[in-house]
Short mmCIF file of C-alpha atoms in Angstrom, two decimals:
data_model
loop_
_atom_site.label_atom_id
_atom_site.label_comp_id
_atom_site.label_asym_id
_atom_site.label_seq_id
_atom_site.Cartn_x
_atom_site.Cartn_y
_atom_site.Cartn_z
CA MET A 18 4.99 -41.87 -0.11
CA ILE A 19 0.85 -41.00 0.54
CA THR A 20 -1.24 -41.13 -2.24
CA LEU A 21 -3.73 -38.38 -1.07
CA PRO A 22 -7.09 -37.92 -3.70
CA LEU A 23 -6.99 -33.78 -4.39
CA VAL A 24 -11.00 -33.70 -3.04
CA ASP A 25 -10.23 -34.63 -0.13
CA ILE A 26 -7.38 -32.09 0.26
CA TYR A 27 -9.74 -29.42 -0.88
CA TYR A 28 -12.38 -31.03 2.35
CA ALA A 29 -9.44 -30.64 4.68
CA LEU A 30 -9.18 -27.18 3.43
CA LEU A 31 -12.90 -26.54 4.49
CA LEU A 32 -12.18 -28.38 7.72
CA LEU A 33 -9.08 -25.46 8.65
CA ASP A 34 -12.32 -23.55 7.44
CA ALA A 35 -14.71 -24.08 9.29
CA CYS A 36 -12.53 -24.59 12.43
CA PHE A 37 -11.03 -20.56 12.10
CA ILE A 38 -14.64 -19.15 11.98
CA ILE A 39 -15.65 -21.71 15.15
CA MET A 40 -13.02 -20.94 17.23
CA THR A 41 -13.68 -16.21 16.39
CA VAL A 42 -17.23 -17.11 17.32
CA CYS A 43 -16.53 -19.19 20.26
CA VAL A 44 -13.63 -15.66 21.16
CA LEU A 45 -16.61 -13.23 20.23
CA LEU A 46 -18.40 -15.40 22.06
CA ALA A 47 -16.46 -15.42 25.44
CA SER A 48 -15.37 -11.98 25.55
CA THR A 49 -20.03 -10.97 25.48
CA VAL A 50 -20.51 -13.29 28.46
CA PRO A 51 -19.56 -11.78 31.72
CA SER A 52 -19.23 -15.75 33.25
CA LEU A 53 -16.87 -16.68 30.19
CA LYS A 54 -14.72 -13.40 29.84
CA VAL A 55 -12.11 -15.78 32.98
CA LEU A 56 -11.17 -18.25 29.56
CA LEU A 57 -9.64 -15.62 27.67
CA LYS A 58 -7.36 -14.09 30.65
CA TYR A 59 -4.33 -15.28 31.12
CA GLY A 60 -0.44 -13.90 33.18
CA LYS A 61 -1.19 -10.49 34.70
CA THR A 62 -5.04 -10.46 33.64
CA LEU A 63 -5.92 -13.69 35.58
CA GLN A 64 -6.73 -12.60 38.93
CA LYS A 65 -6.67 -14.55 42.13
CA ARG A 66 -10.70 -13.50 42.54
CA ASP A 67 -11.26 -14.83 38.50
CA LEU A 68 -10.00 -18.35 40.15
CA ASN A 69 -12.99 -17.82 42.75
CA THR A 70 -16.01 -17.65 40.29
CA ASN A 71 -18.43 -21.06 40.02
CA LEU A 72 -16.90 -21.17 36.04
CA SER A 73 -13.23 -21.76 37.49
CA ARG A 74 -13.85 -23.72 40.44
CA ILE A 75 -14.84 -26.62 37.79
CA LEU A 76 -12.84 -25.43 35.64
CA GLY A 77 -9.36 -24.28 37.93
CA PHE A 78 -7.55 -27.47 37.28
CA LEU A 79 -7.51 -27.33 33.79
CA TYR A 80 -4.59 -23.86 33.88
CA VAL A 81 -1.61 -24.77 32.57
CA PRO A 82 1.99 -22.24 32.10
CA LYS A 83 1.47 -19.40 30.69
CA SER A 84 5.05 -20.77 29.75
CA PHE A 85 3.79 -23.73 27.46
CA PHE A 86 3.81 -20.66 25.33
CA LYS A 87 6.32 -21.49 23.09
CA HIS A 88 5.11 -25.04 22.77
CA PHE A 89 3.04 -22.62 20.15
CA TYR A 90 6.24 -21.33 18.55
CA ALA A 91 7.98 -24.83 18.61
CA ILE A 92 5.27 -25.96 16.65
CA ASP A 93 5.50 -22.64 14.35
CA LEU A 94 8.85 -23.54 13.72
CA ILE A 95 8.28 -27.69 13.24
CA PHE A 96 5.71 -26.45 10.71
CA SER A 97 6.56 -23.47 8.69
CA LEU A 98 10.40 -25.47 8.26
CA THR A 99 8.80 -28.83 7.07
CA ASN A 100 6.45 -26.72 4.61
CA LEU A 101 9.73 -24.68 2.69
CA SER A 102 10.77 -28.54 3.17
CA ILE A 103 8.58 -29.77 0.93
CA LEU A 104 9.12 -26.70 -0.73
CA LYS A 105 12.41 -27.28 -2.07
CA ASP A 106 12.27 -30.62 -3.13
CA GLY A 107 8.28 -30.45 -3.86
CA SER A 108 5.44 -32.45 -2.72
CA GLY A 109 6.50 -35.33 -5.22
CA LYS A 110 9.52 -36.92 -3.07
CA TYR A 111 6.01 -37.69 0.37
CA LEU A 112 2.58 -37.41 -1.40
CA GLN A 113 1.45 -38.94 -4.87
CA LEU A 114 -1.76 -36.35 -5.76
CA LYS A 115 -5.07 -37.99 -7.50
CA ASP A 116 -7.25 -36.14 -9.62
CA THR A 117 -10.76 -36.68 -9.60
CA ASP A 118 -13.82 -35.58 -11.18
CA VAL A 119 -14.57 -33.33 -8.43
CA VAL A 120 -15.37 -29.97 -9.40
CA ILE A 121 -12.65 -27.33 -7.24
CA SER A 122 -12.78 -24.20 -7.15
CA GLY A 123 -10.00 -21.94 -8.31
CA SER A 124 -10.08 -19.46 -5.70
CA VAL A 125 -8.08 -22.11 -3.01
CA LYS A 126 -5.22 -22.60 -5.50
CA ILE A 127 -2.26 -20.86 -5.06
CA SER A 128 1.34 -20.66 -7.07
CA ARG A 129 5.09 -21.61 -5.99
CA HIS A 130 5.82 -17.99 -5.69
CA GLN A 131 3.17 -17.50 -3.53
CA PHE A 132 3.59 -20.56 -1.32
CA HIS A 133 7.14 -19.74 -1.26
CA ILE A 134 6.92 -16.26 0.14
CA VAL A 135 4.74 -17.14 2.56
CA THR A 136 6.15 -20.03 3.72
CA SER A 137 10.06 -17.72 4.52
CA MET A 138 7.97 -15.32 6.03
CA MET A 139 6.39 -17.72 8.60
CA VAL A 140 10.06 -19.58 8.78
CA LEU A 141 11.11 -16.33 10.17
CA GLN A 142 8.96 -15.47 12.44
CA SER A 143 8.73 -18.84 13.66
CA PHE A 144 12.61 -18.42 14.45
CA ARG A 145 12.58 -15.31 16.00
CA ARG A 146 9.41 -15.89 18.28
CA VAL A 147 11.15 -19.28 18.86
CA TYR A 148 13.98 -17.14 20.48
CA GLU A 149 12.19 -14.87 21.83
CA CYS A 150 10.76 -17.04 24.26
CA PHE A 151 13.21 -19.21 25.37
CA TYR A 152 15.80 -15.92 25.18
CA VAL A 153 13.93 -12.82 25.56
CA SER A 154 10.65 -13.02 27.71
CA LYS A 155 10.11 -14.17 31.28
CA PHE A 156 7.32 -16.31 32.07
CA SER A 157 6.33 -15.91 35.51
CA THR A 158 5.85 -19.19 37.69
CA THR A 159 2.65 -17.93 38.64
CA ALA A 160 1.61 -16.63 35.16
CA LYS A 161 -1.29 -19.21 33.97
CA ILE A 162 -3.45 -20.09 30.80
CA HIS A 163 -7.16 -22.01 30.38
CA LEU A 164 -6.49 -25.01 29.36
CA SER A 165 -8.41 -24.22 26.40
CA HIS A 166 -6.73 -21.25 25.27
CA TYR A 167 -3.12 -23.12 25.23
CA LEU A 168 -5.13 -26.51 23.03
CA VAL A 169 -6.40 -23.34 20.34
CA GLY A 170 -2.96 -21.78 20.43
CA CYS A 171 -1.94 -25.48 19.43
CA PHE A 172 -4.53 -25.63 16.57
CA PHE A 173 -3.90 -22.12 15.29
CA TYR A 174 -0.61 -22.91 14.80
CA MET A 175 -0.83 -25.60 13.03
CA GLY A 176 -3.78 -24.57 10.59
CA VAL A 177 -2.02 -21.68 9.78
CA ASN A 178 0.79 -23.77 8.15
CA LEU A 179 -1.52 -25.70 7.15
CA GLU A 180 -3.85 -23.44 4.73
CA PRO A 181 -1.23 -22.39 2.53
CA LEU A 182 0.23 -26.53 2.51
CA LEU A 183 -3.19 -27.64 1.39
CA CYS A 184 -3.99 -23.88 -1.22
CA TYR A 185 -0.53 -25.11 -2.51
CA LEU A 186 -1.12 -28.92 -3.44
CA LEU A 187 -4.21 -27.61 -5.60
CA GLY A 188 -2.65 -25.53 -7.35
CA THR A 189 0.08 -28.43 -8.36
CA LYS A 190 -2.72 -30.16 -10.27
CA SER A 191 -4.42 -27.15 -11.78
CA ASP A 192 -2.85 -25.76 -15.02
CA THR A 193 -0.60 -23.78 -15.47
CA ALA A 194 -3.22 -20.97 -17.01
CA ASP A 195 -5.11 -21.20 -14.16
CA ILE A 196 -2.39 -19.54 -11.75
CA SER A 197 -0.05 -17.76 -14.17
CA SER A 198 -2.02 -14.86 -13.32
CA ALA A 199 -0.25 -15.62 -9.31
CA SER A 200 2.30 -16.86 -10.47
CA ARG A 201 3.88 -13.15 -11.46
CA ILE A 202 5.23 -10.35 -8.59
CA HIS A 203 2.70 -9.07 -7.31
CA PRO A 204 2.71 -5.09 -6.39
CA LEU A 205 0.67 -6.65 -2.84
CA ASP A 206 4.22 -8.90 -2.61
CA PHE A 207 6.53 -5.67 -1.58
CA LEU A 208 4.28 -4.02 0.37
CA ALA A 209 3.42 -7.56 2.29
CA VAL A 210 7.39 -8.51 2.72
CA THR A 211 8.28 -4.61 4.20
CA LEU A 212 4.38 -4.55 5.84
CA PHE A 213 5.61 -7.64 7.54
CA SER A 214 9.38 -6.94 8.03
CA LEU A 215 8.86 -3.36 10.07
CA ALA A 216 6.34 -5.29 12.45
CA SER A 217 9.04 -8.10 12.99
CA ILE A 218 11.38 -5.32 13.53
CA ASP A 219 8.57 -3.90 15.97
CA GLN A 220 7.85 -6.75 18.12
CA TYR A 221 10.99 -7.64 18.81
CA ARG A 222 11.94 -4.23 20.42
CA ASN A 223 8.55 -5.05 21.88
CA HIS A 224 9.21 -7.53 23.15
CA LEU A 225 12.29 -6.65 24.58
CA TYR A 226 11.19 -4.29 26.35
CA LEU A 227 8.98 -6.44 27.92
CA SER A 228 10.87 -8.48 29.50
CA ARG A 229 13.10 -5.60 30.91
CA LEU A 230 10.32 -4.22 32.49
CA VAL A 231 9.24 -5.20 36.28
CA LYS A 232 6.97 -7.66 36.34
CA TYR A 233 3.18 -6.08 35.70
CA ASN A 234 3.88 -3.20 35.61
CA VAL A 235 2.58 -0.49 33.31
CA PRO A 236 4.39 0.00 30.22
CA ARG A 237 5.34 3.54 29.54
CA GLN A 238 7.62 3.85 26.08
CA LEU A 239 7.64 3.19 22.62
CA LEU A 240 4.46 2.81 21.00
CA PHE A 241 2.84 1.63 24.62
CA MET A 242 2.15 5.61 24.94
CA TYR A 243 -0.12 5.35 22.59
CA LEU A 244 -1.12 1.43 22.34
CA SER A 245 -2.07 -0.82 25.74
CA CYS A 246 -0.64 -4.25 23.41
CA PRO A 247 1.23 -2.47 20.21
CA HIS A 248 3.09 -5.70 19.51
CA TYR A 249 -0.30 -7.33 19.08
CA LEU A 250 -1.16 -4.65 16.94
CA ASP A 251 2.55 -6.21 15.23
CA GLU A 252 1.00 -9.74 15.50
CA ILE A 253 -2.16 -8.35 12.71
CA ILE A 254 -0.25 -6.63 10.60
CA ILE A 255 2.57 -9.98 10.09
CA TYR A 256 -0.64 -11.93 9.39
CA PHE A 257 -2.21 -9.30 7.08
CA SER A 258 1.31 -9.31 4.98
CA CYS A 259 0.63 -12.92 4.32
CA PHE A 260 -3.17 -12.72 3.57
CA LEU A 261 -1.59 -9.64 1.42
CA VAL A 262 0.42 -12.58 -0.63
CA LEU A 263 -2.04 -15.07 -0.42
CA ARG A 264 -5.05 -13.59 -1.17
CA THR A 265 -7.59 -16.30 -0.42
CA PRO A 266 -10.47 -16.90 1.71
CA GLU A 267 -8.44 -18.87 3.90
CA SER A 268 -5.67 -16.32 4.85
CA PHE A 269 -8.35 -13.60 5.59
CA LEU A 270 -10.41 -16.18 8.01
CA VAL A 271 -7.09 -17.02 9.51
CA PHE A 272 -5.70 -12.63 9.71
CA THR A 273 -9.68 -12.26 10.97
CA TRP A 274 -8.88 -14.44 13.83
CA THR A 275 -5.68 -13.30 14.71
CA LEU A 276 -7.51 -9.77 14.90
CA VAL A 277 -10.32 -10.91 16.51
CA ASN A 278 -8.22 -13.02 19.60
CA LEU A 279 -5.81 -10.52 19.92
CA SER A 280 -8.69 -7.64 20.30
CA CYS A 281 -10.29 -9.24 22.94
CA SER A 282 -7.08 -10.01 24.68
CA ALA A 283 -5.47 -6.14 24.24
CA ASN A 284 -8.75 -4.89 25.68
CA GLN A 285 -7.92 -7.15 28.57
CA SER A 286 -4.52 -5.67 29.17
CA TYR A 287 -6.59 -2.17 28.73
CA GLN A 288 -8.85 -3.15 31.38
CA TYR A 289 -5.74 -3.86 33.57
CA TYR A 290 -3.45 -0.77 32.77
CA ILE A 291 -6.23 1.51 33.63
CA LYS A 292 -7.33 0.34 37.05
CA LYS A 293 -3.36 0.46 37.77
CA SER A 294 -2.52 3.99 36.17
CA GLU A 295 -4.60 7.02 37.19
CA GLN A 296 -2.48 9.04 34.42
CA LEU A 297 -3.80 6.49 31.62
CA ARG A 298 -7.53 6.85 32.82
CA GLU A 299 -7.22 10.23 32.32
CA ARG A 300 -5.56 10.49 28.70
CA GLY A 301 -7.87 10.89 26.47
CA HIS A 302 -5.09 9.69 23.33
CA TYR A 303 -4.84 5.95 24.30
CA TRP A 304 -6.07 2.89 22.50
CA ARG A 305 -6.37 -0.50 23.72
CA ILE A 306 -4.74 -2.34 20.29
CA LEU A 307 -5.49 0.02 17.32
CA PRO A 308 -4.85 3.81 16.95
CA TYR A 309 -8.31 5.79 16.70
CA ILE A 310 -10.27 3.20 16.44
CA TYR A 311 -9.95 0.93 19.49
#
């Protein structure tokens, strides 16, 4: 058993917050600086000419196969199942939390009820994505992603599970009255579970459709008729659902990172598709990821 001061958990949470802020800023920077845009490209959007830029020649050896995406969801599954085990057996089986005199903001604490909902959602999400990566998606042997993209993805799927865990551990040492309101079923919980379920089903349908599409052709069915990346929109809705349940600054940062990162990726796909399809270039109702917005 590990003895862990509560203040260390709090500082770990602050460090996690800082990492998500830095990651979001870096993606925005890479999406606006022309020489850095290549770092965001992967799969179909990463062309051979992109690898001939000065930056790519320097960093060219830092690319890994796109199939390494599988590692993201394996990490997600391991961490979400660990959270489920902690939820089932209690944190006392693994950790002895030590109180301190440091005042810790109540806004970062969540109840067992909130942790239970989010953990269940993450377990379902990770199981589905692992299944899709191994049995649905077809990764090209030549498709690559940059090592920085890969490492950020690995960190994200650790962080997205650590965030509610740390908030829950802080909550377990709070007075009952301190989080009593969060322990009750909140109207937003029903909305969150509904959005999560609909987005998960739609994302599976989109991934299944893409797996059956001739590689790198322009998708033209389902919501792909209107959006370049509806499966990314589904992902954004999934993490927005988590924010609706947790309602913490940390979960908002996770949602913001997801929105920014996938919007930038969707823009790459959008540019790729409209270059390949004259029909899409002439259409007035075709968006990157957010209908009527972007």
